[in-house]
mmCIF file of C-alpha atoms in Angstrom:
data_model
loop_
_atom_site.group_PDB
_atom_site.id
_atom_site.type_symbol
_atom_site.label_atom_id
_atom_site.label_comp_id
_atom_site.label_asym_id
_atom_site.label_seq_id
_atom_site.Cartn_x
_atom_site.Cartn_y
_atom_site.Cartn_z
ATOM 1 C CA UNK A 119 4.309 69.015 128.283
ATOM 2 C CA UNK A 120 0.912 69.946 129.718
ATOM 3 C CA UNK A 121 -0.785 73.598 129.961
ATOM 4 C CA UNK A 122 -2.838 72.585 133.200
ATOM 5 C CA UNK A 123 -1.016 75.265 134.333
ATOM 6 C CA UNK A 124 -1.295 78.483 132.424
ATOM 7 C CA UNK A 125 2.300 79.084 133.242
ATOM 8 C CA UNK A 126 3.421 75.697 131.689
ATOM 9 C CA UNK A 127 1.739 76.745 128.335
ATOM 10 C CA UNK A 128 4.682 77.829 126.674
ATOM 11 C CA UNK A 129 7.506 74.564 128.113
ATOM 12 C CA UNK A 130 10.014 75.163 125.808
ATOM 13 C CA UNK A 131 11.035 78.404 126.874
ATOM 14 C CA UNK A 132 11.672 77.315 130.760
ATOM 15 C CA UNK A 133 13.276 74.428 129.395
ATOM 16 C CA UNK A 134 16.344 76.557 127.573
ATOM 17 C CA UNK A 135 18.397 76.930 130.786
ATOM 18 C CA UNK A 136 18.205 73.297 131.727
ATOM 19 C CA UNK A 137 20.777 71.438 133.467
ATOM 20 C CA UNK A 138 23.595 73.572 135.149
ATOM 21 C CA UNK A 139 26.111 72.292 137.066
ATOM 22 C CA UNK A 140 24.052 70.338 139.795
ATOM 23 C CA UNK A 141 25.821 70.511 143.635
ATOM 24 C CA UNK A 142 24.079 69.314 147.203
ATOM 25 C CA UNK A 143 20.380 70.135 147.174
ATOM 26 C CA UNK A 144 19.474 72.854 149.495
ATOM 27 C CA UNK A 145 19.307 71.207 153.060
ATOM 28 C CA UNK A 146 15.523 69.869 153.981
ATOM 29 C CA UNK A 147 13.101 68.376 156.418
ATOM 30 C CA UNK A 148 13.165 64.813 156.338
ATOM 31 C CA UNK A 149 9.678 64.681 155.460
ATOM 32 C CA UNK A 150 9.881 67.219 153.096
ATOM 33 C CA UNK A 151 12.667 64.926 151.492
ATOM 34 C CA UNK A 152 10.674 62.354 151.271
ATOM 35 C CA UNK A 153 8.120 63.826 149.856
ATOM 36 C CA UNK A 154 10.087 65.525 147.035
ATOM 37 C CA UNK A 155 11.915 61.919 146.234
ATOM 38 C CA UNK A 156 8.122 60.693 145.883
ATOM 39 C CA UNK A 157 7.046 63.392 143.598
ATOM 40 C CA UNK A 158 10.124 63.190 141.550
ATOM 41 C CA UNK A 159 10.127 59.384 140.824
ATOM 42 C CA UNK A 160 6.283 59.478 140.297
ATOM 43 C CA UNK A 161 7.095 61.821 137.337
ATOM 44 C CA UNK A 162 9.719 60.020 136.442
ATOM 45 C CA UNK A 163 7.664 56.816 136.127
ATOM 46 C CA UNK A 164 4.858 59.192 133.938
ATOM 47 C CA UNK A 165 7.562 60.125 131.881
ATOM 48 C CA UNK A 166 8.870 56.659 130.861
ATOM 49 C CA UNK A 167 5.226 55.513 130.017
ATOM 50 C CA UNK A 168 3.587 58.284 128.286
ATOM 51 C CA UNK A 169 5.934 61.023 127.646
ATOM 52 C CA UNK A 170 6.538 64.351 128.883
ATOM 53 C CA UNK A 171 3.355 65.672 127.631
ATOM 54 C CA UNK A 172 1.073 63.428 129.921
ATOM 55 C CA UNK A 173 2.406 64.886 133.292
ATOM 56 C CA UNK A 174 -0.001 66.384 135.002
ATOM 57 C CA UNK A 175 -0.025 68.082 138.540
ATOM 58 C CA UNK A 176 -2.920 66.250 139.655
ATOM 59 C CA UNK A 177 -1.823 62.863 137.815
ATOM 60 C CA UNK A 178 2.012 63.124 139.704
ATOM 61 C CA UNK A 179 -0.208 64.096 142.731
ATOM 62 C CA UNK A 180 -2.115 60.880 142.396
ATOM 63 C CA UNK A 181 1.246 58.528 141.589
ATOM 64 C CA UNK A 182 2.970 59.857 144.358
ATOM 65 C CA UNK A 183 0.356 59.635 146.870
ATOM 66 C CA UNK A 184 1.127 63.119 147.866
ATOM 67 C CA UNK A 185 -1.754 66.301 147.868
ATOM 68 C CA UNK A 186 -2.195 68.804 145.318
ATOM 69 C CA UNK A 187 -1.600 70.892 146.712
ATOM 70 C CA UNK A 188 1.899 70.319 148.091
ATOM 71 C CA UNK A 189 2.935 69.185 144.639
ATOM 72 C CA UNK A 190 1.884 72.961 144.026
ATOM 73 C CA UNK A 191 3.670 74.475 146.974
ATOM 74 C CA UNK A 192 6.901 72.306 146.128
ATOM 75 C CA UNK A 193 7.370 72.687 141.878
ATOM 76 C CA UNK A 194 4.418 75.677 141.150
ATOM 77 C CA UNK A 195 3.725 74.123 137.838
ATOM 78 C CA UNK A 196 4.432 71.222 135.258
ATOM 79 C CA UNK A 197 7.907 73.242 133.530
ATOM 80 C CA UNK A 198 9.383 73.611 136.933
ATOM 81 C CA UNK A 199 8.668 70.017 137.603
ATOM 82 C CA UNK A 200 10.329 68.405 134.961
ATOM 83 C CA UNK A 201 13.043 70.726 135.103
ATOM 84 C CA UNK A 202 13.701 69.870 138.777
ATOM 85 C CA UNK A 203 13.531 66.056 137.201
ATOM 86 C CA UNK A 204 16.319 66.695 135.092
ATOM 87 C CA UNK A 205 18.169 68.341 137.332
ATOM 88 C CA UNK A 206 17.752 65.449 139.754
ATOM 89 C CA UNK A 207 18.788 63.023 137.616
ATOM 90 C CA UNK A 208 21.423 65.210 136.371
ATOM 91 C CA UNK A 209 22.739 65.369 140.081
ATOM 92 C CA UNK A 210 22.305 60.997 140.622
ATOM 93 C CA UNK A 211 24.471 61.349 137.349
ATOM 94 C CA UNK A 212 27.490 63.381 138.179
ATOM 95 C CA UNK A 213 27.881 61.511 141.830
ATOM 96 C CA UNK A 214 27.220 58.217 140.103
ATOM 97 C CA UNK A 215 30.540 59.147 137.875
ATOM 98 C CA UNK A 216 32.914 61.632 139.825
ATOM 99 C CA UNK A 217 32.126 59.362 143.167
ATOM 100 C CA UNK A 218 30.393 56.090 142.218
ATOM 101 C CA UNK A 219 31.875 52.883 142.837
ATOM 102 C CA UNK A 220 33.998 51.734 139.773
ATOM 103 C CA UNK A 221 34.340 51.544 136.679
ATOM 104 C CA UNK A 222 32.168 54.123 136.505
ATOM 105 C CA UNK A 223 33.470 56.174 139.273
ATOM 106 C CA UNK A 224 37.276 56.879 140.355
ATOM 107 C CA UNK A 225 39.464 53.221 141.000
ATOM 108 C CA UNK A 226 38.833 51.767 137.309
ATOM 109 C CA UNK A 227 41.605 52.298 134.275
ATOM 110 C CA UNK A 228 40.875 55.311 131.990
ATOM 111 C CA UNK A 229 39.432 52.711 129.388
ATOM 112 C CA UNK A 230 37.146 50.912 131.256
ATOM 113 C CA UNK A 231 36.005 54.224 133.170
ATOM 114 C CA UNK A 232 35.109 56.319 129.479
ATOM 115 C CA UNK A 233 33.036 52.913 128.504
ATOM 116 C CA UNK A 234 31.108 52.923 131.841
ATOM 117 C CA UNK A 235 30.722 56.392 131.173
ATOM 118 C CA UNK A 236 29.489 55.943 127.713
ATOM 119 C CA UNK A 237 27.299 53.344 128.700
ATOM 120 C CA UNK A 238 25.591 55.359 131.657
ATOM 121 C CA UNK A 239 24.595 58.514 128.855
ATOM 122 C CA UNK A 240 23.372 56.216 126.634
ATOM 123 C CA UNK A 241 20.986 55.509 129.608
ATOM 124 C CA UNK A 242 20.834 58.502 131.041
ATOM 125 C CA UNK A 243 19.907 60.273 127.757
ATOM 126 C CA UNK A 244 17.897 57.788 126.919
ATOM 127 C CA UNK A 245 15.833 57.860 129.945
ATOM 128 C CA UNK A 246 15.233 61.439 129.994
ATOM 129 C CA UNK A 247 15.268 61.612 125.681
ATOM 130 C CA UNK A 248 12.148 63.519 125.131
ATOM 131 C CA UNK A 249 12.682 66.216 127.764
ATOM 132 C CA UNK A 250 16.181 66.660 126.536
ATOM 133 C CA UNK A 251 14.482 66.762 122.813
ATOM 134 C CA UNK A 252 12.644 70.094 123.746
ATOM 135 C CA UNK A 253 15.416 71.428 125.322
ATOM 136 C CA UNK A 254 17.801 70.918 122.369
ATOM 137 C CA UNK A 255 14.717 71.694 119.828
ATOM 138 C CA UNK A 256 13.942 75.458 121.359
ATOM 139 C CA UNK A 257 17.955 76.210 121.600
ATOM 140 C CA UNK A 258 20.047 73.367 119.393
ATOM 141 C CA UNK A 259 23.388 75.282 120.958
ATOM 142 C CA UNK A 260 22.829 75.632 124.473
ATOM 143 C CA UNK A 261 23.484 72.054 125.248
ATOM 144 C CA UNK A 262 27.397 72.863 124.724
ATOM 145 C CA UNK A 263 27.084 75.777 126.942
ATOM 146 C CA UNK A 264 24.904 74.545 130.091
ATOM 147 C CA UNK A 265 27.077 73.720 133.270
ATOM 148 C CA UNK A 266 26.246 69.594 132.571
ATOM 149 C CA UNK A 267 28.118 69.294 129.279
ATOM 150 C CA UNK A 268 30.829 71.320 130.693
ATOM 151 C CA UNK A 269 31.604 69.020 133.449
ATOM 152 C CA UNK A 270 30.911 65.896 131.111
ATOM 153 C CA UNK A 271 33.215 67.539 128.528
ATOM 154 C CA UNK A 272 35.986 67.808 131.432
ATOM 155 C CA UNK A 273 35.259 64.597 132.952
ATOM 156 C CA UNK A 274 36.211 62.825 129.453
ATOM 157 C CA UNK A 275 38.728 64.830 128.532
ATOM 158 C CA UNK A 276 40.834 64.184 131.584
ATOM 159 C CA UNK A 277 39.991 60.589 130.910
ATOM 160 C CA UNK A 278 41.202 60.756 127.212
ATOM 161 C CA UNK A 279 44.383 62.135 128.599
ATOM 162 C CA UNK A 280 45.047 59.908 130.772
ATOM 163 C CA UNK A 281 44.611 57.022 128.440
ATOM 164 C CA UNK A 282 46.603 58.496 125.580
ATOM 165 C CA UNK A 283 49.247 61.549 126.694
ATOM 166 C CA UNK A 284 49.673 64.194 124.840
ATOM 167 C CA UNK A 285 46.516 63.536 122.704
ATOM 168 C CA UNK A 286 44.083 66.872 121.971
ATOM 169 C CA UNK A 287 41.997 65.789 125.094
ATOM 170 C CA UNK A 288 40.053 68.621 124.461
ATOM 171 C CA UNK A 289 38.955 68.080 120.914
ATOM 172 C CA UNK A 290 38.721 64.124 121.155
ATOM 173 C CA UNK A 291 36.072 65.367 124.108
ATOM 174 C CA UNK A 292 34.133 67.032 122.303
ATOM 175 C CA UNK A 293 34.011 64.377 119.169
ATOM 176 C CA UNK A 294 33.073 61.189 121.502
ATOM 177 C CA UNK A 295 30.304 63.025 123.619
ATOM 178 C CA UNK A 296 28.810 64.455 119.912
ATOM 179 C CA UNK A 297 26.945 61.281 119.251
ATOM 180 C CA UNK A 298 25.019 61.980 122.767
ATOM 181 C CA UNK A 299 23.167 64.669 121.391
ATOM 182 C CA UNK A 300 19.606 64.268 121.947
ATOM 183 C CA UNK A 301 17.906 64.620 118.054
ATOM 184 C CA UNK A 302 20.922 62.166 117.136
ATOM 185 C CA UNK A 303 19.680 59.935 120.036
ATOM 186 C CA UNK A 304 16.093 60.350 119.282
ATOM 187 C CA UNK A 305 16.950 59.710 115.618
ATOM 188 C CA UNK A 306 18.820 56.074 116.096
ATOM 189 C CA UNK A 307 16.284 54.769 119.227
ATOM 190 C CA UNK A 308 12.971 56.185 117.516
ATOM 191 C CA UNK A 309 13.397 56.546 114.322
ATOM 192 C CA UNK A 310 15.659 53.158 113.245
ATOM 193 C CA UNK A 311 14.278 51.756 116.252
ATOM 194 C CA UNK A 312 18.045 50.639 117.879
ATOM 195 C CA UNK A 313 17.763 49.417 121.131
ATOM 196 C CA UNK A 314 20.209 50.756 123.917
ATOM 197 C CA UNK A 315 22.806 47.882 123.952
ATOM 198 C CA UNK A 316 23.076 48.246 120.052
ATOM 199 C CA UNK A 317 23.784 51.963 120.589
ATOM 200 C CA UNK A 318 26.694 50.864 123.525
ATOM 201 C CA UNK A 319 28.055 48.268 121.046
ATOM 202 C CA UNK A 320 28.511 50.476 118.287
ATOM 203 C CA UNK A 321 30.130 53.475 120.646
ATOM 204 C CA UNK A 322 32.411 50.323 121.645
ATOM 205 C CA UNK A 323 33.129 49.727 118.211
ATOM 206 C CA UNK A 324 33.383 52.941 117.062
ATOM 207 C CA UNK A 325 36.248 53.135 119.195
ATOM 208 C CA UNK A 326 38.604 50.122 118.426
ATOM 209 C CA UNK A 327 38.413 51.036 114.590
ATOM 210 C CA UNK A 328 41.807 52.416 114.878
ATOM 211 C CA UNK A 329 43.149 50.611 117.725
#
């Protein structure tokens, strides 16, 4: 991440309480809406180019077509911008699968619902790896304690029961969302160079070897 800011020096530290439980953002101006939806996905286009590290204040400023100064005002410096970033895309996230349409949201079976859900964090983790990287680098165990892997953990553990009764929902959680972790992910897309539909194809996979 950048130190423009003297306050986003030290990133990782900010970075260790990311993603709670994400509800309704706090109610807004329309224009003020707007203009937080334009600073957001400006950062979020910086992000998928160059990295984390190559946000800026002035640079999202410039993307977004939005002042300085407001981009100030609204996130005060780089850490609090990218967390917000997470945290938005951690809210599109948990609508897209406890409301979306289906299979992803509620109206699919329990099997097609956990591989639209399996899919999506491959994306989603993906999209948002190197953030997520720092995160899970400055605190390796806080990722099974922050509010977002509690509600995943839930999500596909009511799934798993559904689709097998009397199964340890709980545990089997746990074990399929394990892979998702972001050095793992960072590992097979970086390192061995795997692209994302490999990675979906050998979740599918992994899961029929016992069917």
């Amino acid at each position: 991440m950048s130190t423009e800011n003297p306050q986003a020096g030290g990133a990782a530290a900010p970075l260790l309480g990311l993603l709670p439980t994400v509800g309704a953002p706090a109610p807004e101006r329309a224009d003020a809406a707007r203009n937080r939806r334009k600073i957001l996905d400006a950062a979020a286009r910086i992000v998928a180019e160059d990295g984390p590290d190559a946000v800026t204040m002035n640079q999202v400023a410039h993307a977004s077509g939005i002042g300085v100064g407001t981009v100030y005002r609204r996130f005060g410096d780089v850490s609090q911008l990218l967390w917000a970033l997470l945290d938005d895309r951690e809210r599109q996230f948990q609508e897209a699968y406890m409301s979306g349409p289906p299979p992803l949201g509620p109206g699919a079976p329990a099997a097609e619902r956990i591989d639209a859900f399996l899919d999506a964090l491959v994306d989603r983790v993906g999209e948002q790896r190197e953030i997520l990287l720092a995160a899970h680098s400055a605190a390796p165990r806080a990722r099974y304690h922050s509010g977002a892997y509690r509600v995943m953990h839930t999500h596909v553990a009511l799934l798993i029961g559904r689709l097998r009764p009397g199964s340890d929902s709980t545990l089997l959680a746990h074990l399929l969302l394990a892979p998702f972790s972001p050095d793992v992910v960072h590992h097979l897309t970086v390192e061995q160079e795997l692209s994302a539909d490999r990675l979906k194809a050998g979740v599918r996979e992994l899961l029929r070897l016992r069917a």
